[in-house]
Amino acid sequence: MRILPLLAVCAGLAVSSVQAGPRPMPAESKDAFIARLMAQMTLDEKIGQLRLISIGPDMTHEQINKEIAAGRIGGTFNSVTRGENRPMQDAAVKHSRLGIPMFFAYDVVHGHRTVFPISLAQASSWDMQAIALAARTSAIEASADSLDMTFAPMVDISRDPRWGRTSEGFGEDPYLVSEIAKVTVRALQGSSPAAPDSLMASVKHFALYGAVEGGRDYNIVDMSPMRMYQDYLPPYRAAIDAGAGGVMVALNTVNGIPASANTWLMQDLLRKDWGFKGVAVSDHGAIEELTRHGVAKDGREAARLAIKAGIDMSMADTLYLKELPGLVKSGDVPMGDIDNAVREVLGAKYDMGLFDDPYRRIGAAKDDPPDVNAESRLHRAAARDVARRSQVLLENRDGTLPLKKGGTIALVGPLADSRVDMMGSWSAAGVPEQSVTLLEGLRDALGDRGKVVYARGANVTDDQAIVDYLNFLNWDKPEVEQDPRPAGDMIAEAVEAARRADVVVAAVGESRGMSHESSSRTSLFIPGSQRELLKALKTTGKPLVIVLMNGRPLDLNWERANADALLETWYAGTEAGHAIADVLFGDYNPSGKLPISFPRSVGQIPTYYNHLRLGRPFTPGKPGNYTSQYFEEKTDPLYPFGYGLSYTSFSVSGITLSAPSMPRGGRIQASVTVKNTGPRDGETVVQLYIRDVAASVVRPVKELKGFRKVALKAGESRVIRFDVDEAMLKFFNAKLEYAAEPGDFDVQIGLDSEAVKSARFELL
Ligand code: BGC
């Protein structure tokens, strides 16, 4: 902390020679400081603090600065350089009456200038150090760009891959997503959200956004309280318990009431039960949408409902600004509601260190970097490492992979050389020109030891309506570029390349916009243009390696049956091409595991491993037996949760329990011996699941409760011990009390959610 001149200390709210704007006095508590500041504020100044604007075409910089100086804006998002943000901070601290600083937010979701793999990919690493590295690096880059807050982590549980935002989250499992939520919040916020190289985390989208009906974005959410508490709420809670300073409120309804007007959700659950003390921001335009939801007849009522529910800041609309003054005057909104919201906004600014120094992340103009896009070798190396760890090897017949460095590789597919798609959606301030495509990655890895022949082979889709749709998403410029050649000519060129090669590598999947906000699908196939390409390549008889680039589980039945190797790379970020090449050539032995089940078909959705037990569960081998199944296809997923191969193989021994029973409040140990039985060093993820044998409510078939990423040399074995304690056996009962019930439990340990060993113990 800086030593303040005596004059400023005494003046308190006065402008000092060193720093304009209010600041805490020595030994003054946060609450006392904010109360003192609020006592100086007019109603209009208070309401101004509740407005969060998007920097964009709607207002000129001059207009924005005027509004800020008039005390009518509390924070912004979508401006990402010190040069952009400094004049706004000047307007706030030097030209507004009280000099209250602004904060600057942005969607730093999976990287900032250096783009890391999308969140779903990071979750596939099951590597908490790698995930922390991605978040910490993002915070360092974004704070150096003058940003104070990020709208992340996005921890919406997703069990429906039709939903385009599946790519933005960490998958289907409450435990895994909660662990990642904690790690991410801690890494973003660092030692404290006040640190100059930290960002405040605003966890989103509170709540249940991932459960939109039919996977259609912005659709309603209707869910039983037990499922909500058990499966969907834990990750938000984990982020908050880890100290997230902010919460972004979801766009959807929660059991008939939009989250943005939901007093139960925002007050009773979030603030009273969970003790959240930070700032709650609406999602984009969500307060205005209350009229379209039909819970408010006009903007005035929408503003009243939102402030009453506890939405502290309104994002990207002017309803609070327009309506709250009148609502307070008429007595329809108590002044206390406004004060509560203002207290949270100022509290967040305090926590971000902005009252100590509003320029702590903006710095002085003389220190501005000459090139904001300058690349950091260290950060790129981190992105490459995280990207290698995030890939999941789904198939590898006859040791097709790793490829030899030599001979001729035919690289085909519309995603093989597409920089923009490597970035995934919400790639923040990343610059596509800086990303490495697979074509470049293969060439860099081979040097002069082999040859890559490239042919595009197909467009991502031939459906112009889809291309138009994707190009109208919120990108700056159209990004799906169609090759105008006839599809047949492109395929012929690719087949010709394949015939001349030793192996075919096909980079196929979805363009990044297909797995994005507002990009819900009814089919999970790789688009037809690419499927035709794959079929034609198959006829050449050359080994076919399919490299998938996509942001959701896909229907891969054909690919599974026809590919010699299948590698899920998601959208791997700035260093995508290098990282994928590392895996294809075996310079990195893949260790990723799926954080979400891959269904066999759209009709099978929802397909998630931790479903509740049934009275008539499907019993394999007994056709037509009135058990729960679809008669047209198998009941299990195509690839289960937790699944992923390696270039080596692992075995897991039976489970040894340290005791046959566990006293209340006690713990036992479950151990297995994991052995690397193959020819290479490698890593795998040992997963621990619990099954409650009988309880007062129906419990899931199994639930992940622990995991360990383990590196083993070829031939090496190691005993892996898990502590199992009572907390891991707890669940929400019919009264929504969180407790463990005595009785038998099965501990299951294995390398995916299906291939497990099991042992039973009793909770006394
Ligand atoms: C998204 C949020 C995002 C916000 C600001 C909204 O459309 O739903 O996730 O943080 O925009 O960019």
PDB file of C-alpha atoms in Angstrom, residues 253-491:
ATOM      1  CA  THR A 253     -36.185 -18.213 -15.920  1.00  0.00           C
ATOM      2  CA  VAL A 254     -35.794 -20.402 -12.860  1.00  0.00           C
ATOM      3  CA  ASN A 255     -39.036 -22.244 -12.268  1.00  0.00           C
ATOM      4  CA  GLY A 256     -41.257 -19.581 -13.743  1.00  0.00           C
ATOM      5  CA  ILE A 257     -39.446 -16.480 -12.537  1.00  0.00           C
ATOM      6  CA  PRO A 258     -36.627 -14.904 -14.539  1.00  0.00           C
ATOM      7  CA  ALA A 259     -33.358 -15.036 -12.610  1.00  0.00           C
ATOM      8  CA  SER A 260     -33.090 -11.252 -12.931  1.00  0.00           C
ATOM      9  CA  ALA A 261     -36.336 -10.789 -10.997  1.00  0.00           C
ATOM     10  CA  ASN A 262     -35.995 -13.810  -8.765  1.00  0.00           C
ATOM     11  CA  THR A 263     -35.950 -12.721  -5.143  1.00  0.00           C
ATOM     12  CA  TRP A 264     -35.664 -16.272  -3.882  1.00  0.00           C
ATOM     13  CA  LEU A 265     -32.589 -16.924  -6.013  1.00  0.00           C
ATOM     14  CA  MET A 266     -30.855 -13.614  -5.484  1.00  0.00           C
ATOM     15  CA  GLN A 267     -31.745 -12.886  -1.880  1.00  0.00           C
ATOM     16  CA  ASP A 268     -32.743 -16.007  -0.040  1.00  0.00           C
ATOM     17  CA  LEU A 269     -30.306 -18.399  -1.645  1.00  0.00           C
ATOM     18  CA  LEU A 270     -27.382 -16.265  -2.776  1.00  0.00           C
ATOM     19  CA  ARG A 271     -27.139 -13.686  -0.029  1.00  0.00           C
ATOM     20  CA  LYS A 272     -28.850 -15.238   2.987  1.00  0.00           C
ATOM     21  CA  ASP A 273     -28.055 -18.952   2.655  1.00  0.00           C
ATOM     22  CA  TRP A 274     -24.708 -18.669   0.909  1.00  0.00           C
ATOM     23  CA  GLY A 275     -23.604 -15.403   2.476  1.00  0.00           C
ATOM     24  CA  PHE A 276     -22.516 -13.813  -0.808  1.00  0.00           C
ATOM     25  CA  LYS A 277     -21.262 -10.295  -0.155  1.00  0.00           C
ATOM     26  CA  GLY A 278     -20.153  -9.197  -3.598  1.00  0.00           C
ATOM     27  CA  VAL A 279     -21.697  -7.452  -6.559  1.00  0.00           C
ATOM     28  CA  ALA A 280     -24.458  -8.982  -8.698  1.00  0.00           C
ATOM     29  CA  VAL A 281     -24.573  -7.795 -12.298  1.00  0.00           C
ATOM     30  CA  SER A 282     -27.310  -8.529 -14.759  1.00  0.00           C
ATOM     31  CA  ASP A 283     -26.512 -10.192 -18.061  1.00  0.00           C
ATOM     32  CA  HIS A 284     -26.696  -8.137 -21.232  1.00  0.00           C
ATOM     33  CA  GLY A 285     -30.047  -6.358 -21.425  1.00  0.00           C
ATOM     34  CA  ALA A 286     -31.643  -8.853 -19.031  1.00  0.00           C
ATOM     35  CA  ILE A 287     -33.600  -6.261 -17.088  1.00  0.00           C
ATOM     36  CA  GLU A 288     -35.276  -4.950 -20.222  1.00  0.00           C
ATOM     37  CA  GLU A 289     -36.073  -8.547 -21.123  1.00  0.00           C
ATOM     38  CA  LEU A 290     -38.286  -8.833 -18.061  1.00  0.00           C
ATOM     39  CA  THR A 291     -41.027  -7.176 -20.092  1.00  0.00           C
ATOM     40  CA  ARG A 292     -40.601  -9.779 -22.844  1.00  0.00           C
ATOM     41  CA  HIS A 293     -40.673 -12.574 -20.288  1.00  0.00           C
ATOM     42  CA  GLY A 294     -43.992 -11.046 -19.331  1.00  0.00           C
ATOM     43  CA  VAL A 295     -43.339 -10.492 -15.645  1.00  0.00           C
ATOM     44  CA  ALA A 296     -43.159  -6.719 -16.035  1.00  0.00           C
ATOM     45  CA  LYS A 297     -45.624  -4.641 -17.986  1.00  0.00           C
ATOM     46  CA  ASP A 298     -43.088  -1.926 -18.783  1.00  0.00           C
ATOM     47  CA  GLY A 299     -39.561  -0.738 -18.141  1.00  0.00           C
ATOM     48  CA  ARG A 300     -40.512   0.894 -14.879  1.00  0.00           C
ATOM     49  CA  GLU A 301     -41.814  -2.358 -13.472  1.00  0.00           C
ATOM     50  CA  ALA A 302     -38.818  -4.249 -14.833  1.00  0.00           C
ATOM     51  CA  ALA A 303     -36.427  -1.929 -13.013  1.00  0.00           C
ATOM     52  CA  ARG A 304     -38.453  -2.225  -9.834  1.00  0.00           C
ATOM     53  CA  LEU A 305     -38.447  -6.036  -9.947  1.00  0.00           C
ATOM     54  CA  ALA A 306     -34.737  -6.248 -10.671  1.00  0.00           C
ATOM     55  CA  ILE A 307     -33.585  -3.894  -7.938  1.00  0.00           C
ATOM     56  CA  LYS A 308     -35.950  -5.538  -5.497  1.00  0.00           C
ATOM     57  CA  ALA A 309     -34.513  -8.944  -6.380  1.00  0.00           C
ATOM     58  CA  GLY A 310     -31.015  -7.647  -5.746  1.00  0.00           C
ATOM     59  CA  ILE A 311     -29.516  -7.032  -9.180  1.00  0.00           C
ATOM     60  CA  ASP A 312     -26.941  -4.420  -8.255  1.00  0.00           C
ATOM     61  CA  MET A 313     -25.846  -3.365 -11.721  1.00  0.00           C
ATOM     62  CA  SER A 314     -27.814  -3.263 -14.920  1.00  0.00           C
ATOM     63  CA  MET A 315     -25.740  -4.289 -17.905  1.00  0.00           C
ATOM     64  CA  ALA A 316     -26.216  -2.582 -21.235  1.00  0.00           C
ATOM     65  CA  ASP A 317     -29.565  -0.947 -20.665  1.00  0.00           C
ATOM     66  CA  THR A 318     -30.655   2.386 -19.240  1.00  0.00           C
ATOM     67  CA  LEU A 319     -33.637   1.254 -17.226  1.00  0.00           C
ATOM     68  CA  TYR A 320     -32.121   1.829 -13.806  1.00  0.00           C
ATOM     69  CA  LEU A 321     -30.968   5.265 -14.854  1.00  0.00           C
ATOM     70  CA  LYS A 322     -34.347   6.216 -16.272  1.00  0.00           C
ATOM     71  CA  GLU A 323     -36.687   4.562 -13.838  1.00  0.00           C
ATOM     72  CA  LEU A 324     -35.091   4.337 -10.420  1.00  0.00           C
ATOM     73  CA  PRO A 325     -35.244   8.065  -9.562  1.00  0.00           C
ATOM     74  CA  GLY A 326     -39.027   8.096 -10.088  1.00  0.00           C
ATOM     75  CA  LEU A 327     -39.488   4.761  -8.342  1.00  0.00           C
ATOM     76  CA  VAL A 328     -37.664   6.025  -5.262  1.00  0.00           C
ATOM     77  CA  LYS A 329     -39.592   9.282  -5.242  1.00  0.00           C
ATOM     78  CA  SER A 330     -42.926   7.491  -5.491  1.00  0.00           C
ATOM     79  CA  GLY A 331     -41.905   5.147  -2.695  1.00  0.00           C
ATOM     80  CA  ASP A 332     -42.203   2.079  -4.922  1.00  0.00           C
ATOM     81  CA  VAL A 333     -38.536   1.305  -4.359  1.00  0.00           C
ATOM     82  CA  PRO A 334     -37.234   1.918  -0.856  1.00  0.00           C
ATOM     83  CA  MET A 335     -34.055   3.923  -0.617  1.00  0.00           C
ATOM     84  CA  GLY A 336     -32.606   0.969   1.274  1.00  0.00           C
ATOM     85  CA  ASP A 337     -32.699  -1.158  -1.900  1.00  0.00           C
ATOM     86  CA  ILE A 338     -30.716   1.453  -3.808  1.00  0.00           C
ATOM     87  CA  ASP A 339     -28.254   1.776  -0.953  1.00  0.00           C
ATOM     88  CA  ASN A 340     -27.739  -1.970  -0.780  1.00  0.00           C
ATOM     89  CA  ALA A 341     -26.895  -2.095  -4.475  1.00  0.00           C
ATOM     90  CA  VAL A 342     -24.596   0.948  -4.312  1.00  0.00           C
ATOM     91  CA  ARG A 343     -22.824  -0.523  -1.306  1.00  0.00           C
ATOM     92  CA  GLU A 344     -22.039  -3.669  -3.290  1.00  0.00           C
ATOM     93  CA  VAL A 345     -20.766  -1.771  -6.317  1.00  0.00           C
ATOM     94  CA  LEU A 346     -18.548   0.467  -4.211  1.00  0.00           C
ATOM     95  CA  GLY A 347     -17.526  -2.564  -2.177  1.00  0.00           C
ATOM     96  CA  ALA A 348     -16.378  -4.333  -5.344  1.00  0.00           C
ATOM     97  CA  LYS A 349     -14.401  -1.259  -6.375  1.00  0.00           C
ATOM     98  CA  TYR A 350     -12.865  -1.188  -2.933  1.00  0.00           C
ATOM     99  CA  ASP A 351     -11.975  -4.877  -3.178  1.00  0.00           C
ATOM    100  CA  MET A 352     -10.408  -4.312  -6.593  1.00  0.00           C
ATOM    101  CA  GLY A 353      -8.145  -1.733  -4.961  1.00  0.00           C
ATOM    102  CA  LEU A 354      -9.543   1.135  -6.982  1.00  0.00           C
ATOM    103  CA  PHE A 355      -9.986   3.481  -4.042  1.00  0.00           C
ATOM    104  CA  ASP A 356      -6.350   2.999  -3.132  1.00  0.00           C
ATOM    105  CA  ASP A 357      -5.341   3.776  -6.674  1.00  0.00           C
ATOM    106  CA  PRO A 358      -7.817   4.093  -9.543  1.00  0.00           C
ATOM    107  CA  TYR A 359      -4.897   3.775 -11.973  1.00  0.00           C
ATOM    108  CA  ARG A 360      -3.395   0.680 -10.465  1.00  0.00           C
ATOM    109  CA  ARG A 361      -4.006  -1.324 -13.622  1.00  0.00           C
ATOM    110  CA  ILE A 362      -4.106   1.566 -16.068  1.00  0.00           C
ATOM    111  CA  GLY A 363      -0.681   2.942 -15.128  1.00  0.00           C
ATOM    112  CA  ALA A 364       0.823   6.066 -16.610  1.00  0.00           C
ATOM    113  CA  ALA A 365       0.596   6.875 -20.297  1.00  0.00           C
ATOM    114  CA  LYS A 366       4.367   6.892 -20.609  1.00  0.00           C
ATOM    115  CA  ASP A 367       4.384   3.209 -19.650  1.00  0.00           C
ATOM    116  CA  ASP A 368       1.806   2.120 -22.213  1.00  0.00           C
ATOM    117  CA  PRO A 369       3.140  -0.734 -24.338  1.00  0.00           C
ATOM    118  CA  PRO A 370       3.996   0.346 -27.882  1.00  0.00           C
ATOM    119  CA  ASP A 371       2.275  -2.784 -29.191  1.00  0.00           C
ATOM    120  CA  VAL A 372      -0.626  -4.151 -27.170  1.00  0.00           C
ATOM    121  CA  ASN A 373      -0.530  -7.350 -29.174  1.00  0.00           C
ATOM    122  CA  ALA A 374       3.113  -8.068 -28.472  1.00  0.00           C
ATOM    123  CA  GLU A 375       3.458 -11.799 -27.933  1.00  0.00           C
ATOM    124  CA  SER A 376       4.927 -13.340 -24.824  1.00  0.00           C
ATOM    125  CA  ARG A 377       6.951 -16.492 -25.432  1.00  0.00           C
ATOM    126  CA  LEU A 378       6.322 -17.584 -21.894  1.00  0.00           C
ATOM    127  CA  HIS A 379       2.556 -17.241 -22.254  1.00  0.00           C
ATOM    128  CA  ARG A 380       2.573 -19.005 -25.595  1.00  0.00           C
ATOM    129  CA  ALA A 381       4.519 -21.861 -24.050  1.00  0.00           C
ATOM    130  CA  ALA A 382       1.890 -22.049 -21.298  1.00  0.00           C
ATOM    131  CA  ALA A 383      -0.901 -22.073 -23.884  1.00  0.00           C
ATOM    132  CA  ARG A 384       0.811 -24.887 -25.791  1.00  0.00           C
ATOM    133  CA  ASP A 385       1.258 -26.959 -22.676  1.00  0.00           C
ATOM    134  CA  VAL A 386      -2.356 -26.523 -21.556  1.00  0.00           C
ATOM    135  CA  ALA A 387      -3.548 -27.309 -25.086  1.00  0.00           C
ATOM    136  CA  ARG A 388      -1.585 -30.584 -25.185  1.00  0.00           C
ATOM    137  CA  ARG A 389      -3.105 -31.622 -21.892  1.00  0.00           C
ATOM    138  CA  SER A 390      -6.620 -30.780 -23.081  1.00  0.00           C
ATOM    139  CA  GLN A 391      -6.853 -33.210 -25.988  1.00  0.00           C
ATOM    140  CA  VAL A 392      -8.680 -36.509 -25.701  1.00  0.00           C
ATOM    141  CA  LEU A 393      -7.662 -39.543 -27.739  1.00  0.00           C
ATOM    142  CA  LEU A 394     -10.926 -41.327 -28.527  1.00  0.00           C
ATOM    143  CA  GLU A 395      -9.715 -44.109 -30.844  1.00  0.00           C
ATOM    144  CA  ASN A 396      -6.353 -45.450 -31.905  1.00  0.00           C
ATOM    145  CA  ARG A 397      -6.544 -48.660 -33.928  1.00  0.00           C
ATOM    146  CA  ASP A 398      -3.394 -50.677 -34.453  1.00  0.00           C
ATOM    147  CA  GLY A 399      -1.213 -47.948 -33.065  1.00  0.00           C
ATOM    148  CA  THR A 400      -2.028 -45.567 -35.927  1.00  0.00           C
ATOM    149  CA  LEU A 401      -0.882 -42.771 -33.682  1.00  0.00           C
ATOM    150  CA  PRO A 402       1.636 -41.452 -32.942  1.00  0.00           C
ATOM    151  CA  LEU A 403       2.653 -40.644 -36.503  1.00  0.00           C
ATOM    152  CA  LYS A 404       6.218 -41.063 -37.634  1.00  0.00           C
ATOM    153  CA  LYS A 405       8.111 -37.945 -38.533  1.00  0.00           C
ATOM    154  CA  GLY A 406       8.784 -38.797 -42.144  1.00  0.00           C
ATOM    155  CA  GLY A 407       7.000 -39.700 -45.368  1.00  0.00           C
ATOM    156  CA  THR A 408       4.033 -37.776 -46.687  1.00  0.00           C
ATOM    157  CA  ILE A 409       1.011 -36.639 -44.722  1.00  0.00           C
ATOM    158  CA  ALA A 410      -2.101 -35.492 -46.553  1.00  0.00           C
ATOM    159  CA  LEU A 411      -3.695 -32.835 -44.377  1.00  0.00           C
ATOM    160  CA  VAL A 412      -7.258 -32.082 -45.395  1.00  0.00           C
ATOM    161  CA  GLY A 413     -10.345 -30.429 -43.989  1.00  0.00           C
ATOM    162  CA  PRO A 414     -11.800 -26.938 -43.652  1.00  0.00           C
ATOM    163  CA  LEU A 415     -10.374 -26.521 -40.139  1.00  0.00           C
ATOM    164  CA  ALA A 416      -6.826 -27.588 -40.977  1.00  0.00           C
ATOM    165  CA  ASP A 417      -5.713 -24.082 -41.798  1.00  0.00           C
ATOM    166  CA  SER A 418      -8.286 -21.824 -40.165  1.00  0.00           C
ATOM    167  CA  ARG A 419      -6.722 -19.439 -37.655  1.00  0.00           C
ATOM    168  CA  VAL A 420      -9.940 -17.936 -36.446  1.00  0.00           C
ATOM    169  CA  ASP A 421     -11.506 -21.258 -35.508  1.00  0.00           C
ATOM    170  CA  MET A 422      -8.537 -22.244 -33.344  1.00  0.00           C
ATOM    171  CA  MET A 423      -9.531 -19.439 -30.978  1.00  0.00           C
ATOM    172  CA  GLY A 424     -12.974 -20.805 -30.042  1.00  0.00           C
ATOM    173  CA  SER A 425     -15.785 -18.519 -28.998  1.00  0.00           C
ATOM    174  CA  TRP A 426     -15.219 -15.753 -26.422  1.00  0.00           C
ATOM    175  CA  SER A 427     -11.576 -15.499 -27.336  1.00  0.00           C
ATOM    176  CA  ALA A 428     -11.362 -12.088 -25.692  1.00  0.00           C
ATOM    177  CA  ALA A 429      -8.592  -9.903 -27.049  1.00  0.00           C
ATOM    178  CA  GLY A 430      -6.914 -12.717 -28.943  1.00  0.00           C
ATOM    179  CA  VAL A 431      -5.812 -11.977 -32.476  1.00  0.00           C
ATOM    180  CA  PRO A 432      -6.514 -14.763 -34.975  1.00  0.00           C
ATOM    181  CA  GLU A 433      -3.432 -13.826 -37.013  1.00  0.00           C
ATOM    182  CA  GLN A 434      -1.318 -14.958 -34.073  1.00  0.00           C
ATOM    183  CA  SER A 435      -2.823 -18.421 -33.810  1.00  0.00           C
ATOM    184  CA  VAL A 436      -1.088 -21.461 -35.221  1.00  0.00           C
ATOM    185  CA  THR A 437      -3.082 -23.747 -37.477  1.00  0.00           C
ATOM    186  CA  LEU A 438      -2.618 -27.487 -37.710  1.00  0.00           C
ATOM    187  CA  LEU A 439      -1.021 -27.051 -41.136  1.00  0.00           C
ATOM    188  CA  GLU A 440       1.638 -24.816 -39.617  1.00  0.00           C
ATOM    189  CA  GLY A 441       1.978 -27.025 -36.570  1.00  0.00           C
ATOM    190  CA  LEU A 442       2.638 -30.137 -38.670  1.00  0.00           C
ATOM    191  CA  ARG A 443       5.121 -28.332 -40.891  1.00  0.00           C
ATOM    192  CA  ASP A 444       6.974 -26.870 -37.903  1.00  0.00           C
ATOM    193  CA  ALA A 445       7.154 -30.291 -36.272  1.00  0.00           C
ATOM    194  CA  LEU A 446       8.363 -32.076 -39.402  1.00  0.00           C
ATOM    195  CA  GLY A 447      10.904 -29.553 -40.622  1.00  0.00           C
ATOM    196  CA  ASP A 448      12.590 -31.270 -43.527  1.00  0.00           C
ATOM    197  CA  ARG A 449      11.943 -34.758 -42.225  1.00  0.00           C
ATOM    198  CA  GLY A 450       8.698 -35.246 -44.104  1.00  0.00           C
ATOM    199  CA  LYS A 451       6.157 -33.605 -46.329  1.00  0.00           C
ATOM    200  CA  VAL A 452       2.670 -32.220 -45.719  1.00  0.00           C
ATOM    201  CA  VAL A 453       0.357 -31.975 -48.713  1.00  0.00           C
ATOM    202  CA  TYR A 454      -2.608 -29.775 -47.885  1.00  0.00           C
ATOM    203  CA  ALA A 455      -6.017 -29.713 -49.540  1.00  0.00           C
ATOM    204  CA  ARG A 456      -9.026 -28.011 -47.989  1.00  0.00           C
ATOM    205  CA  GLY A 457     -11.368 -30.693 -49.259  1.00  0.00           C
ATOM    206  CA  ALA A 458     -14.644 -29.096 -48.165  1.00  0.00           C
ATOM    207  CA  ASN A 459     -16.228 -26.059 -46.639  1.00  0.00           C
ATOM    208  CA  VAL A 460     -17.336 -26.319 -43.015  1.00  0.00           C
ATOM    209  CA  THR A 461     -20.871 -26.443 -44.371  1.00  0.00           C
ATOM    210  CA  ASP A 462     -22.438 -25.973 -47.769  1.00  0.00           C
ATOM    211  CA  ASP A 463     -25.587 -24.566 -46.245  1.00  0.00           C
ATOM    212  CA  GLN A 464     -25.500 -20.866 -47.060  1.00  0.00           C
ATOM    213  CA  ALA A 465     -28.221 -20.069 -44.522  1.00  0.00           C
ATOM    214  CA  ILE A 466     -26.015 -21.463 -41.760  1.00  0.00           C
ATOM    215  CA  VAL A 467     -22.994 -19.562 -43.050  1.00  0.00           C
ATOM    216  CA  ASP A 468     -25.038 -16.366 -43.055  1.00  0.00           C
ATOM    217  CA  TYR A 469     -26.278 -17.076 -39.540  1.00  0.00           C
ATOM    218  CA  LEU A 470     -22.762 -17.666 -38.248  1.00  0.00           C
ATOM    219  CA  ASN A 471     -21.454 -14.539 -39.914  1.00  0.00           C
ATOM    220  CA  PHE A 472     -24.074 -12.428 -38.193  1.00  0.00           C
ATOM    221  CA  LEU A 473     -23.082 -13.512 -34.709  1.00  0.00           C
ATOM    222  CA  ASN A 474     -21.210 -10.886 -32.758  1.00  0.00           C
ATOM    223  CA  TRP A 475     -17.947 -11.034 -34.671  1.00  0.00           C
ATOM    224  CA  ASP A 476     -16.366  -7.868 -36.018  1.00  0.00           C
ATOM    225  CA  LYS A 477     -16.292  -9.254 -39.530  1.00  0.00           C
ATOM    226  CA  PRO A 478     -17.695 -12.245 -41.403  1.00  0.00           C
ATOM    227  CA  GLU A 479     -15.499 -15.116 -40.380  1.00  0.00           C
ATOM    228  CA  VAL A 480     -16.797 -18.164 -42.194  1.00  0.00           C
ATOM    229  CA  GLU A 481     -15.110 -17.908 -45.545  1.00  0.00           C
ATOM    230  CA  GLN A 482     -16.489 -20.151 -48.244  1.00  0.00           C
ATOM    231  CA  ASP A 483     -14.249 -21.636 -50.868  1.00  0.00           C
ATOM    232  CA  PRO A 484     -16.226 -20.967 -54.055  1.00  0.00           C
ATOM    233  CA  ARG A 485     -15.076 -24.138 -55.838  1.00  0.00           C
ATOM    234  CA  PRO A 486     -17.652 -26.877 -56.452  1.00  0.00           C
ATOM    235  CA  ALA A 487     -17.713 -29.405 -53.595  1.00  0.00           C
ATOM    236  CA  GLY A 488     -16.824 -32.257 -55.990  1.00  0.00           C
ATOM    237  CA  ASP A 489     -13.661 -30.502 -57.166  1.00  0.00           C
ATOM    238  CA  MET A 490     -12.504 -29.885 -53.618  1.00  0.00           C
ATOM    239  CA  ILE A 491     -13.083 -33.485 -52.649  1.00  0.00           C
TER     240      ILE A 491
END
